[in-house]
Short mmCIF file of C-alpha atoms in Angstrom, two decimals:
data_model
loop_
_atom_site.label_atom_id
_atom_site.label_comp_id
_atom_site.label_asym_id
_atom_site.label_seq_id
_atom_site.Cartn_x
_atom_site.Cartn_y
_atom_site.Cartn_z
CA MET A 1 -2.96 -24.70 2.94
CA PHE A 2 -0.14 -22.77 2.18
CA ASN A 3 2.77 -24.98 2.46
CA ARG A 4 5.09 -23.96 5.26
CA LYS A 5 7.97 -26.08 4.44
CA ARG A 6 8.55 -24.18 1.15
CA GLY A 7 6.62 -20.87 1.86
CA LEU A 8 8.35 -18.10 3.27
CA ARG A 9 9.39 -18.18 6.66
CA ARG A 10 7.72 -15.72 9.02
CA VAL A 11 9.38 -12.45 8.68
CA ALA A 12 9.10 -9.17 10.89
CA ALA A 13 5.56 -8.47 11.81
CA ILE A 14 4.55 -5.51 10.16
CA VAL A 15 1.75 -4.37 12.48
CA SER A 16 2.17 -4.62 16.27
CA ILE A 17 -0.59 -2.42 17.55
CA SER A 18 -1.71 -2.26 21.14
CA SER A 19 -4.39 -0.07 22.44
CA LEU A 20 -2.93 3.07 24.69
CA VAL A 21 -6.71 3.10 25.79
CA THR A 22 -8.68 0.19 26.91
CA GLY A 23 -12.04 -0.35 28.56
CA CYS A 24 -13.06 -2.35 31.39
CA GLY A 25 -15.91 -4.87 32.09
CA ILE A 26 -17.45 -7.68 29.91
CA LEU A 27 -17.32 -6.76 26.21
CA SER A 28 -19.14 -8.62 23.67
CA SER A 29 -18.14 -9.03 20.13
CA ASP A 30 -21.64 -10.58 19.24
CA SER A 31 -23.25 -7.49 17.99
CA SER A 32 -26.46 -7.23 15.79
CA ASP A 33 -25.77 -3.83 15.16
CA ASP A 34 -29.20 -2.53 16.23
CA GLU A 35 -27.61 1.18 16.44
CA GLY A 36 -26.93 0.99 12.45
CA PRO A 37 -23.75 0.36 10.77
CA ILE A 38 -20.17 1.48 12.17
CA VAL A 39 -19.17 4.27 10.20
CA VAL A 40 -15.47 4.71 9.58
CA GLY A 41 -13.58 7.69 8.36
CA THR A 42 -10.55 7.94 5.97
CA THR A 43 -8.86 10.49 3.82
CA SER A 44 -7.74 7.77 1.45
CA ALA A 45 -10.70 7.51 -1.32
CA PRO A 46 -10.49 4.80 -3.91
CA SER A 47 -9.39 5.83 -7.27
CA THR A 48 -11.10 2.88 -9.22
CA LEU A 49 -13.64 0.04 -8.26
CA ASP A 50 -12.17 -2.19 -10.57
CA PRO A 51 -8.97 -4.66 -9.24
CA ALA A 52 -7.60 -4.73 -12.41
CA ALA A 53 -6.81 -0.77 -12.38
CA SER A 54 -5.21 -0.27 -9.21
CA TRP A 55 -2.09 -0.57 -7.20
CA ASP A 56 -2.82 1.99 -4.54
CA GLY A 57 -5.10 2.81 -1.79
CA SER A 58 -8.26 1.51 -3.60
CA TRP A 59 -7.33 -1.90 -2.00
CA GLU A 60 -8.82 -0.53 1.31
CA LEU A 61 -12.02 -1.20 -0.04
CA PHE A 62 -11.42 -4.08 -2.17
CA ARG A 63 -10.33 -6.08 0.67
CA ASN A 64 -13.70 -6.05 2.25
CA VAL A 65 -15.76 -6.36 -0.84
CA TYR A 66 -13.58 -8.89 -3.12
CA GLN A 67 -12.03 -12.09 -1.92
CA THR A 68 -8.82 -13.72 -3.10
CA LEU A 69 -7.36 -17.27 -3.08
CA LEU A 70 -5.03 -16.43 -0.06
CA SER A 71 -5.30 -13.61 2.58
CA TYR A 72 -4.25 -12.97 6.29
CA PRO A 73 -6.55 -13.91 9.31
CA GLY A 74 -6.19 -11.73 12.24
CA GLY A 75 -2.45 -11.93 13.61
CA ALA A 76 -1.09 -13.85 10.30
CA THR A 77 2.02 -12.47 8.57
CA GLU A 78 1.90 -15.46 5.88
CA PRO A 79 -0.96 -15.74 3.61
CA GLN A 80 -3.75 -18.35 4.78
CA PRO A 81 -6.43 -19.89 2.60
CA ASP A 82 -9.48 -17.81 1.95
CA ALA A 83 -11.45 -18.58 -1.55
CA ALA A 84 -9.09 -21.46 -1.71
CA GLU A 85 -9.27 -24.49 0.75
CA LYS A 86 -5.52 -25.18 0.01
CA CYS A 87 -2.60 -23.94 -1.79
CA ALA A 88 0.84 -25.02 -2.48
CA PHE A 89 3.88 -25.18 -4.64
CA THR A 90 3.94 -28.41 -6.72
CA ASP A 91 7.66 -28.46 -7.54
CA THR A 92 10.75 -27.98 -5.77
CA SER A 93 11.83 -24.91 -7.82
CA ASN A 94 8.96 -22.74 -6.81
CA GLN A 95 7.36 -22.52 -10.33
CA VAL A 96 4.18 -24.32 -10.15
CA TYR A 97 1.57 -23.15 -7.84
CA ARG A 98 -1.72 -24.97 -7.21
CA CYS A 99 -4.59 -23.97 -5.55
CA GLU A 100 -8.03 -25.99 -4.84
CA LEU A 101 -11.03 -23.79 -4.00
CA ARG A 102 -13.72 -24.13 -1.25
CA LYS A 103 -16.56 -26.04 -2.16
CA GLY A 104 -19.94 -24.05 -3.25
CA LEU A 105 -18.52 -20.45 -3.65
CA THR A 106 -20.75 -18.01 -5.05
CA PHE A 107 -20.60 -14.25 -5.93
CA SER A 108 -22.72 -11.88 -4.05
CA ASN A 109 -25.36 -11.96 -6.85
CA GLY A 110 -25.40 -15.86 -6.77
CA ASP A 111 -23.54 -16.80 -9.66
CA ARG A 112 -20.82 -19.32 -9.26
CA LEU A 113 -17.37 -18.62 -8.37
CA ASP A 114 -15.33 -21.16 -9.84
CA ALA A 115 -11.95 -21.84 -11.18
CA ARG A 116 -12.56 -20.46 -14.33
CA ALA A 117 -13.55 -17.00 -12.47
CA VAL A 118 -10.39 -17.20 -10.90
CA LYS A 119 -8.56 -17.47 -14.15
CA HIS A 120 -10.69 -14.89 -15.96
CA SER A 121 -10.04 -12.50 -12.93
CA ILE A 122 -6.03 -12.72 -13.25
CA ASP A 123 -5.78 -13.03 -17.05
CA ARG A 124 -7.67 -9.76 -17.41
CA ILE A 125 -4.97 -7.77 -15.10
CA LYS A 126 -2.45 -8.93 -17.66
CA LYS A 127 -4.31 -8.22 -20.96
CA ILE A 128 -5.90 -4.99 -19.87
CA ASN A 129 -2.32 -4.14 -18.65
CA VAL A 130 -3.04 -0.49 -17.22
CA ASN A 131 -0.20 1.70 -16.89
CA GLY A 132 1.00 1.63 -13.19
CA GLY A 133 -1.58 -0.87 -12.55
CA PRO A 134 -1.05 -4.41 -10.90
CA ALA A 135 0.08 -6.46 -13.83
CA GLY A 136 3.51 -5.26 -12.69
CA LEU A 137 2.75 -7.81 -9.57
CA LEU A 138 2.35 -10.76 -12.12
CA GLY A 139 6.12 -10.40 -13.75
CA THR A 140 6.81 -14.04 -13.29
CA LEU A 141 3.47 -15.65 -14.31
CA GLU A 142 3.35 -17.33 -17.46
CA ARG A 143 -0.07 -18.72 -17.67
CA VAL A 144 -2.99 -19.92 -15.61
CA GLN A 145 -4.91 -22.93 -15.92
CA ALA A 146 -8.05 -24.41 -14.93
CA PRO A 147 -8.12 -28.15 -15.21
CA SER A 148 -11.38 -28.52 -13.05
CA GLU A 149 -14.01 -26.60 -11.48
CA ARG A 150 -12.24 -26.17 -8.29
CA GLU A 151 -8.49 -26.32 -9.46
CA VAL A 152 -6.13 -23.53 -10.64
CA VAL A 153 -2.64 -24.12 -11.42
CA PHE A 154 -0.27 -21.09 -12.06
CA HIS A 155 2.81 -21.56 -14.09
CA LEU A 156 5.86 -19.42 -13.62
CA GLY A 157 8.44 -18.48 -15.98
CA LYS A 158 11.00 -18.32 -13.16
CA PRO A 159 11.19 -19.29 -9.67
CA ASP A 160 9.26 -17.07 -7.06
CA ALA A 161 8.76 -17.71 -3.68
CA THR A 162 6.76 -14.64 -3.09
CA PHE A 163 4.10 -15.49 -5.29
CA PRO A 164 1.65 -16.72 -2.62
CA PHE A 165 2.13 -13.26 -1.38
CA VAL A 166 1.12 -11.69 -4.51
CA LEU A 167 -2.13 -13.66 -4.52
CA ALA A 168 -2.81 -12.44 -1.46
CA THR A 169 -3.06 -8.95 -2.54
CA PRO A 170 -6.42 -7.15 -3.20
CA ALA A 171 -5.12 -6.53 -6.60
CA MET A 172 -5.73 -10.22 -7.44
CA SER A 173 -9.31 -9.85 -6.25
CA ILE A 174 -11.83 -12.67 -7.81
CA VAL A 175 -14.39 -11.04 -10.20
CA GLU A 176 -17.32 -12.19 -11.60
CA PRO A 177 -16.62 -12.88 -15.31
CA GLY A 178 -19.92 -11.64 -16.36
CA GLY A 179 -19.70 -8.16 -15.43
CA TYR A 180 -15.91 -7.55 -15.55
CA PRO A 181 -14.84 -7.86 -19.35
CA ALA A 182 -11.73 -10.10 -20.29
CA ASP A 183 -10.29 -6.80 -22.08
CA ALA A 184 -11.61 -3.58 -20.55
CA LEU A 185 -12.21 -2.14 -17.24
CA ARG A 186 -15.63 -2.15 -15.74
CA GLU A 187 -16.96 1.36 -15.76
CA ASP A 188 -20.50 1.21 -14.44
CA GLY A 189 -19.55 1.91 -10.67
CA LYS A 190 -20.68 -1.36 -9.47
CA VAL A 191 -19.02 -4.09 -7.71
CA VAL A 192 -19.66 -7.84 -7.75
CA GLY A 193 -17.29 -9.73 -5.52
CA SER A 194 -17.53 -12.75 -2.83
CA GLY A 195 -15.78 -10.54 -0.02
CA PRO A 196 -17.18 -10.33 3.45
CA TYR A 197 -19.58 -7.36 2.46
CA GLU A 198 -21.52 -6.37 -0.50
CA LEU A 199 -21.23 -2.62 -1.91
CA ARG A 200 -24.70 -1.40 -1.36
CA SER A 201 -24.07 2.03 -2.52
CA TYR A 202 -21.23 3.96 -3.70
CA THR A 203 -20.64 7.70 -3.96
CA ASP A 204 -17.09 8.76 -5.72
CA GLY A 205 -15.23 10.23 -3.01
CA GLU A 206 -17.83 10.56 -0.40
CA ARG A 207 -19.04 7.26 0.61
CA ALA A 208 -19.34 3.47 0.59
CA GLU A 209 -22.18 1.50 2.16
CA LEU A 210 -20.96 -2.19 3.04
CA VAL A 211 -23.52 -4.57 4.10
CA ARG A 212 -23.09 -8.28 5.32
CA ASN A 213 -22.40 -10.60 2.14
CA ASP A 214 -24.75 -13.49 3.43
CA ARG A 215 -23.21 -15.64 0.31
CA TYR A 216 -19.54 -15.23 1.89
CA GLU A 217 -17.58 -18.27 2.50
CA GLY A 218 -14.10 -17.57 3.87
CA PHE A 219 -11.82 -17.33 7.10
CA ALA A 220 -13.33 -13.69 8.18
CA GLU A 221 -15.29 -14.07 11.33
CA ARG A 222 -17.69 -10.77 11.02
CA HIS A 223 -18.27 -8.92 14.26
CA ASN A 224 -20.69 -6.56 12.58
CA ASP A 225 -23.58 -6.58 10.16
CA ALA A 226 -22.70 -3.33 8.11
CA VAL A 227 -19.87 -0.66 7.73
CA THR A 228 -20.19 2.87 6.34
CA VAL A 229 -17.00 4.22 5.17
CA ARG A 230 -16.68 7.99 4.77
CA TYR A 231 -14.07 9.60 2.70
CA PHE A 232 -12.77 13.05 4.13
CA LYS A 233 -10.59 15.75 2.48
CA ASP A 234 -8.79 16.41 5.33
CA SER A 235 -7.58 15.25 8.90
CA ALA A 236 -9.74 18.15 10.53
CA GLY A 237 -13.08 17.47 9.10
CA MET A 238 -12.54 13.68 9.96
CA VAL A 239 -11.50 14.41 13.65
CA LYS A 240 -14.38 16.60 13.74
CA ALA A 241 -16.73 14.11 12.73
CA LEU A 242 -15.51 11.66 14.95
CA ARG A 243 -15.83 14.08 18.13
CA ASP A 244 -19.44 14.97 16.98
CA GLY A 245 -20.14 11.17 16.74
CA ASP A 246 -20.94 11.00 13.16
CA ILE A 247 -18.19 8.53 12.59
CA GLN A 248 -17.17 5.93 15.17
CA VAL A 249 -13.57 4.99 13.74
CA THR A 250 -10.71 6.72 11.59
CA TYR A 251 -8.05 4.57 10.09
CA ARG A 252 -5.98 6.54 7.55
CA GLY A 253 -4.92 10.01 7.40
CA LEU A 254 -4.77 11.56 10.73
CA ALA A 255 -2.71 14.85 10.69
CA ALA A 256 0.20 14.85 13.28
CA ASP A 257 -1.57 17.61 15.11
CA ASP A 258 -4.54 15.53 15.65
CA VAL A 259 -2.72 12.67 16.78
CA ILE A 260 -0.64 14.92 19.27
CA ASP A 261 -3.75 16.29 20.41
CA LEU A 262 -5.59 12.75 20.90
CA GLN A 263 -2.85 11.38 22.64
CA GLY A 264 -3.13 14.08 25.33
CA LYS A 265 -7.08 14.42 25.52
CA ALA A 266 -8.37 10.89 24.52
CA SER A 267 -7.88 9.18 27.94
CA LYS A 268 -8.79 12.28 30.06
CA ASP A 269 -11.30 14.84 28.33
CA GLU A 270 -13.08 12.80 25.66
CA ASP A 271 -14.96 9.48 25.35
CA LEU A 272 -12.53 8.44 22.65
CA GLN A 273 -9.38 6.25 22.24
CA LEU A 274 -6.30 6.00 20.32
CA VAL A 275 -4.65 3.05 19.07
CA GLU A 276 -0.88 3.39 17.91
CA GLY A 277 1.34 0.54 15.96
CA SER A 278 4.19 0.30 14.29
CA GLY A 279 4.19 0.54 10.46
CA THR A 280 6.06 0.36 7.02
CA GLU A 281 3.90 3.05 5.14
CA ILE A 282 6.66 5.42 3.50
CA ARG A 283 6.83 8.55 1.54
CA TYR A 284 9.30 9.23 -1.06
CA LEU A 285 10.31 11.45 -4.44
CA VAL A 286 10.12 9.98 -7.73
CA PHE A 287 12.54 11.55 -10.39
CA ASN A 288 11.60 11.48 -14.09
CA PRO A 289 14.33 10.24 -16.15
CA GLU A 290 13.02 12.23 -19.04
CA ASP A 291 13.08 15.62 -17.83
CA PRO A 292 16.02 17.47 -18.60
CA TRP A 293 16.92 18.36 -15.01
CA ALA A 294 15.54 15.70 -13.04
CA GLY A 295 16.96 13.57 -15.37
CA ARG A 296 20.30 14.41 -14.70
CA LYS A 297 21.85 12.08 -11.71
CA GLU A 298 23.90 15.11 -10.45
CA VAL A 299 20.89 17.05 -9.83
CA ARG A 300 19.13 14.23 -8.08
CA GLN A 301 22.09 13.61 -5.75
CA ALA A 302 22.35 17.16 -5.05
CA ILE A 303 18.86 17.13 -4.14
CA ALA A 304 19.60 14.02 -1.76
CA GLN A 305 22.31 16.01 -0.40
CA VAL A 306 20.30 18.90 0.87
CA ILE A 307 17.26 17.34 1.85
CA ASP A 308 16.82 17.53 5.75
CA ARG A 309 14.31 14.55 6.70
CA ALA A 310 14.83 15.13 10.46
CA ALA A 311 13.60 18.55 9.93
CA ILE A 312 10.51 17.40 7.95
CA ALA A 313 9.66 14.67 10.56
CA HIS A 314 9.92 17.09 13.43
CA LYS A 315 8.72 20.47 11.84
CA ILE A 316 5.71 19.01 10.13
CA TYR A 317 4.92 15.69 11.33
CA ARG A 318 5.97 16.51 15.23
CA ASP A 319 7.87 13.14 15.30
CA THR A 320 4.70 11.02 14.67
CA VAL A 321 7.01 9.65 11.51
CA ASP A 322 10.77 8.62 11.38
CA PRO A 323 13.29 10.02 8.93
CA LEU A 324 14.14 7.09 6.14
CA TYR A 325 17.33 6.55 4.28
CA SER A 326 16.12 3.56 2.31
CA MET A 327 13.27 2.73 0.30
CA VAL A 328 13.04 -0.76 2.29
CA PRO A 329 11.70 0.53 5.87
CA LYS A 330 12.85 -0.59 9.34
CA GLY A 331 11.41 -3.57 10.53
CA LEU A 332 12.04 -5.75 7.66
CA THR A 333 15.04 -8.13 6.44
CA GLY A 334 17.33 -6.15 4.44
CA HIS A 335 16.61 -2.47 5.75
CA THR A 336 20.05 -0.25 5.49
CA THR A 337 20.61 3.63 5.72
CA GLY A 338 22.00 3.67 2.49
CA PHE A 339 21.29 7.48 1.94
CA PHE A 340 22.39 8.49 5.07
CA ASP A 341 25.67 6.46 5.00
CA ASP A 342 26.61 7.71 1.42
CA TYR A 343 25.56 11.48 2.08
CA GLY A 344 25.49 12.01 5.66
CA ASP A 345 24.05 15.14 7.13
CA PRO A 346 22.59 17.54 4.73
CA SER A 347 25.21 19.71 3.32
CA VAL A 348 25.19 22.61 0.85
CA PRO A 349 28.60 22.67 0.18
CA LYS A 350 28.79 18.99 -0.79
CA ALA A 351 25.49 19.56 -2.89
CA ARG A 352 27.21 22.57 -5.07
CA LYS A 353 30.37 20.66 -5.42
CA ILE A 354 28.27 17.87 -7.10
CA LEU A 355 26.72 20.36 -9.38
CA ALA A 356 29.90 22.17 -10.12
CA GLU A 357 31.63 18.92 -11.17
CA ALA A 358 28.68 18.27 -13.51
CA GLY A 359 29.22 21.61 -14.98
CA ILE A 360 26.05 23.05 -13.46
CA THR A 361 26.54 26.54 -12.06
CA ARG A 362 23.19 28.05 -12.18
CA ARG A 363 20.23 27.52 -10.01
CA VAL A 364 18.27 24.36 -11.34
CA PRO A 365 14.70 24.97 -12.13
CA LEU A 366 12.46 22.13 -10.76
CA THR A 367 8.68 21.72 -10.39
CA LEU A 368 7.53 19.54 -7.65
CA TRP A 369 4.20 17.94 -7.72
CA TYR A 370 2.03 16.48 -4.86
CA THR A 371 -1.60 15.44 -4.55
CA THR A 372 -4.04 17.25 -2.25
CA ASP A 373 -6.27 14.56 -1.13
CA ARG A 374 -4.48 11.00 -0.76
CA TYR A 375 -1.80 11.45 1.81
CA GLY A 376 -3.21 13.60 4.48
CA SER A 377 -3.55 17.22 5.32
CA GLU A 378 0.53 17.84 6.05
CA THR A 379 1.41 16.90 2.43
CA ALA A 380 1.23 20.46 1.33
CA GLN A 381 3.28 21.80 4.23
CA GLU A 382 5.68 18.96 3.63
CA PHE A 383 6.46 20.08 0.08
CA GLY A 384 6.52 23.54 1.36
CA GLU A 385 9.31 22.64 3.60
CA ILE A 386 11.16 20.65 0.60
CA LYS A 387 11.09 23.91 -1.36
CA ARG A 388 12.29 26.14 1.35
CA GLN A 389 15.22 23.57 1.91
CA LEU A 390 16.21 23.55 -1.44
CA GLU A 391 15.87 27.28 -2.37
CA ALA A 392 17.66 28.02 1.02
CA SER A 393 20.69 26.07 -0.39
CA GLU A 394 20.52 28.82 -3.46
CA LEU A 395 21.28 25.71 -5.81
CA PHE A 396 17.47 25.50 -6.83
CA GLU A 397 14.63 27.28 -8.14
CA VAL A 398 11.50 25.38 -7.10
CA THR A 399 7.85 25.30 -8.24
CA LEU A 400 5.14 23.97 -6.34
CA GLN A 401 2.06 22.42 -8.04
CA ASN A 402 -0.71 19.93 -6.86
CA ARG A 403 -3.78 18.22 -8.29
CA PRO A 404 -6.39 15.87 -6.54
CA TRP A 405 -5.64 12.10 -6.59
CA LYS A 406 -7.42 10.66 -9.73
CA THR A 407 -5.96 13.29 -11.92
CA TYR A 408 -2.70 13.34 -10.04
CA VAL A 409 -2.48 9.70 -11.26
CA ALA A 410 -3.20 10.09 -14.77
CA GLY A 411 -0.28 12.93 -14.78
CA TYR A 412 2.63 10.89 -13.71
CA GLN A 413 1.22 7.51 -15.74
CA LYS A 414 1.81 9.92 -18.75
CA GLY A 415 5.03 11.35 -17.69
CA GLU A 416 3.97 14.72 -17.00
CA TYR A 417 5.70 15.65 -13.93
CA PRO A 418 9.54 16.26 -13.29
CA VAL A 419 9.39 15.41 -9.79
CA PHE A 420 6.47 14.33 -7.71
CA GLY A 421 5.52 12.71 -4.35
CA ARG A 422 4.41 9.29 -3.46
CA GLY A 423 3.41 6.99 -0.96
CA TRP A 424 3.83 3.27 -0.53
CA SER A 425 2.16 0.71 1.88
CA PRO A 426 3.43 -2.80 1.47
CA ASP A 427 1.46 -5.17 -0.91
CA PHE A 428 2.86 -8.17 1.59
CA PRO A 429 5.55 -7.79 4.34
CA ASP A 430 8.82 -8.61 2.40
CA ALA A 431 11.49 -6.18 1.49
CA GLU A 432 10.94 -7.19 -2.27
CA ASN A 433 7.67 -5.41 -2.09
CA PHE A 434 9.77 -2.19 -1.43
CA ILE A 435 12.11 -2.54 -4.41
CA ALA A 436 10.38 -4.80 -7.23
CA PRO A 437 7.19 -2.28 -7.83
CA PHE A 438 9.49 0.77 -8.62
CA VAL A 439 11.97 -0.94 -11.28
CA GLY A 440 11.42 -2.34 -14.50
CA GLU A 441 9.74 -1.24 -17.92
CA GLN A 442 6.44 -1.66 -16.10
CA ASN A 443 6.27 -0.54 -12.62
CA ALA A 444 3.90 1.07 -10.19
CA LEU A 445 5.38 4.69 -10.71
CA GLY A 446 4.27 4.71 -14.39
CA THR A 447 7.84 5.49 -15.11
CA PRO A 448 10.27 2.99 -16.51
CA TYR A 449 13.16 2.47 -14.10
CA LEU A 450 15.40 0.00 -16.15
CA VAL A 451 17.85 -1.63 -13.63
CA PRO A 452 19.20 -4.94 -15.36
CA GLU A 453 21.03 -5.91 -12.29
CA ILE A 454 18.26 -5.85 -9.90
CA THR A 455 15.41 -7.17 -12.49
CA GLY A 456 17.63 -9.50 -13.87
CA GLU A 457 19.95 -10.95 -11.36
CA LEU A 458 18.93 -9.79 -7.64
CA LEU A 459 15.34 -10.22 -7.54
CA PRO A 460 15.38 -13.61 -9.69
CA ARG A 461 17.89 -14.87 -7.46
CA SER A 462 15.82 -13.90 -4.32
CA ARG A 463 12.54 -15.43 -5.43
CA ARG A 464 14.35 -18.70 -5.47
CA GLU A 465 14.72 -18.50 -1.60
CA SER A 466 11.95 -19.44 0.58
CA ASP A 467 14.01 -18.63 3.65
CA ARG A 468 14.15 -14.65 3.32
CA ALA A 469 16.80 -14.31 5.39
CA ASN A 470 19.19 -15.93 2.86
CA VAL A 471 18.38 -12.92 0.66
CA GLU A 472 19.46 -9.86 2.80
CA LYS A 473 22.84 -9.37 0.86
CA ASP A 474 20.68 -9.29 -2.52
CA PHE A 475 18.51 -6.65 -0.93
CA GLU A 476 21.19 -4.50 0.38
CA ARG A 477 23.09 -4.86 -3.01
CA ALA A 478 19.60 -3.49 -4.91
CA GLN A 479 19.13 -0.54 -2.32
CA GLN A 480 22.78 0.19 -3.19
CA ILE A 481 22.10 0.59 -6.54
CA MET A 482 19.17 2.82 -5.89
CA VAL A 483 21.23 5.05 -3.83
CA ASN A 484 23.76 5.52 -6.41
CA ASP A 485 20.72 6.29 -8.94
CA ALA A 486 18.83 8.52 -6.72
CA ARG A 487 15.91 7.84 -8.85
CA LEU A 488 13.73 7.20 -5.77
CA LEU A 489 14.49 9.53 -2.68
CA PRO A 490 12.86 8.17 0.65
CA LEU A 491 11.74 10.61 2.95
CA TRP A 492 10.03 9.31 5.92
CA GLN A 493 8.44 5.89 7.63
CA GLY A 494 4.93 6.37 9.40
CA LYS A 495 3.27 4.93 12.08
CA GLN A 496 -0.28 3.60 12.00
CA TYR A 497 -2.89 5.56 14.07
CA VAL A 498 -6.65 4.68 14.52
CA ALA A 499 -8.84 6.83 16.74
CA ALA A 500 -12.04 5.43 17.74
CA SER A 501 -15.14 6.10 19.95
CA ALA A 502 -14.85 4.42 23.44
CA ASP A 503 -17.75 2.09 22.81
CA ILE A 504 -15.57 0.32 19.72
CA SER A 505 -13.64 -2.65 19.97
CA GLY A 506 -11.37 -4.56 17.53
CA ALA A 507 -9.42 -1.65 16.17
CA GLU A 508 -6.10 -3.10 17.62
CA GLY A 509 -6.44 -6.20 15.65
CA ALA A 510 -8.00 -4.87 12.51
CA MET A 511 -5.07 -4.26 10.24
CA ASP A 512 -3.33 -6.64 7.77
CA PRO A 513 -0.18 -7.20 7.06
CA SER A 514 -0.52 -4.22 4.30
CA THR A 515 -1.94 -2.13 7.02
CA ILE A 516 -5.53 -2.47 5.24
CA MET A 517 -8.31 -2.29 7.86
CA MET A 518 -10.24 -5.66 7.80
CA MET A 519 -13.70 -3.86 8.66
CA TRP A 520 -15.10 -7.32 9.80
CA GLN A 521 -12.99 -7.00 12.83
CA LEU A 522 -14.91 -3.88 14.46
CA TYR A 523 -17.69 -4.11 17.00
CA ARG A 524 -19.35 -2.29 19.45
CA LYS A 525 -18.95 -2.84 23.17
CA THR A 526 -22.50 -4.30 24.38
CA SER A 527 -21.89 -4.24 28.44
CA TRP A 528 -19.28 -2.71 30.53
#
């Protein structure tokens, strides 16, 4: 198992979900699903089916159809073996990590899953090296060895106590070597994994049909035989489908108005339940350093001085989210309120002074980009409010542009957007994961952010520490650097809401520490 003595100590729980509406009587999770698959709705459709290409919401699907060496059994906040039987650092410096696979593992097509398949899966991520892709998670990895059929050894160039958490992300999904080229992405729209489910069929942007993978060997105890995931463009269509009985669960993308409505009606007028939990999902703005205006620190600082996060949280999201003043959210060791500490309440005079001292006396022209089909129905309203705030200051002239997610990703990876909105859910529950992915030559944003003090000093030092309480000062310093640069502007931190039919159980325990739904936890109540 993961070596608890050298492993990361338990950090603050990310998901603490409690059902607001509970049923009564005798429940059973041994459902044969005679009524057909449980249908789950979301507004977060995959951008790809190949793990080597994705550092985004595609992980929602990956967690259920692929397998990783380590993962998170229900309630765990530290990685535990899944495809592996045991894993541990074998040295005192956290630089050599060894895993031994379970016996007799196979992929869903019957091909053998051995150490060579694991090595192939990890090596191809680095070799293909998709811009903004998961190769950025493997910055400390030097090489992978497969000395025997069941043994995999990871050699790190620098100490990295967080490496087990990296291996537990869906980006490190184990793929079948015959179907996934070593130097190119798989593009036939098919999936061969070893996870709890097989992908029976997939229609891009519409649905994914999952059925029990009878060859699966891992920790997941499946409480259903099949799940269909339907992808919706907005919350309104998703909630209508829930109320009409066309779906039984929603797990991402509920609009604030729908949350408020369900809170009032779920227990009174409708046969529905609403599950609420804490979360560390965040929203933020990204500034392109190559843009003539967004690339100027004084412009970014003036924007930071004008933005009213509390107004966004209240007017647009009806207080279902909280204002955020740091890239590291509340609930994690190292969280600060740096943007509030430095800028205080929104102030147009202060912003005007920042620009004037930089010799900027005209209205600054900016184009802000957002995606239409990834982060929920309020995104357009949110950017409308940001435009209103900036233009009301009479310091900025704002144009809004948008694209669907797939073309949106391609645009920011090519550096096309001066300013653009992004969301982030944690890869693993540690403050590092709200700093490291955004800095360096290659990062999750596709926009280089070179910060030598963070990448060369603070992060390497923090990775030598297994006790994460000892790295709080390093994370606080990293956040202050990011506040000073204002290259990333945090806006708000979200909560988790899952709406479900009253006859569905398991939603309250279905989220892993990255707030990804483990579909196998869902089941129908068979008696009352």
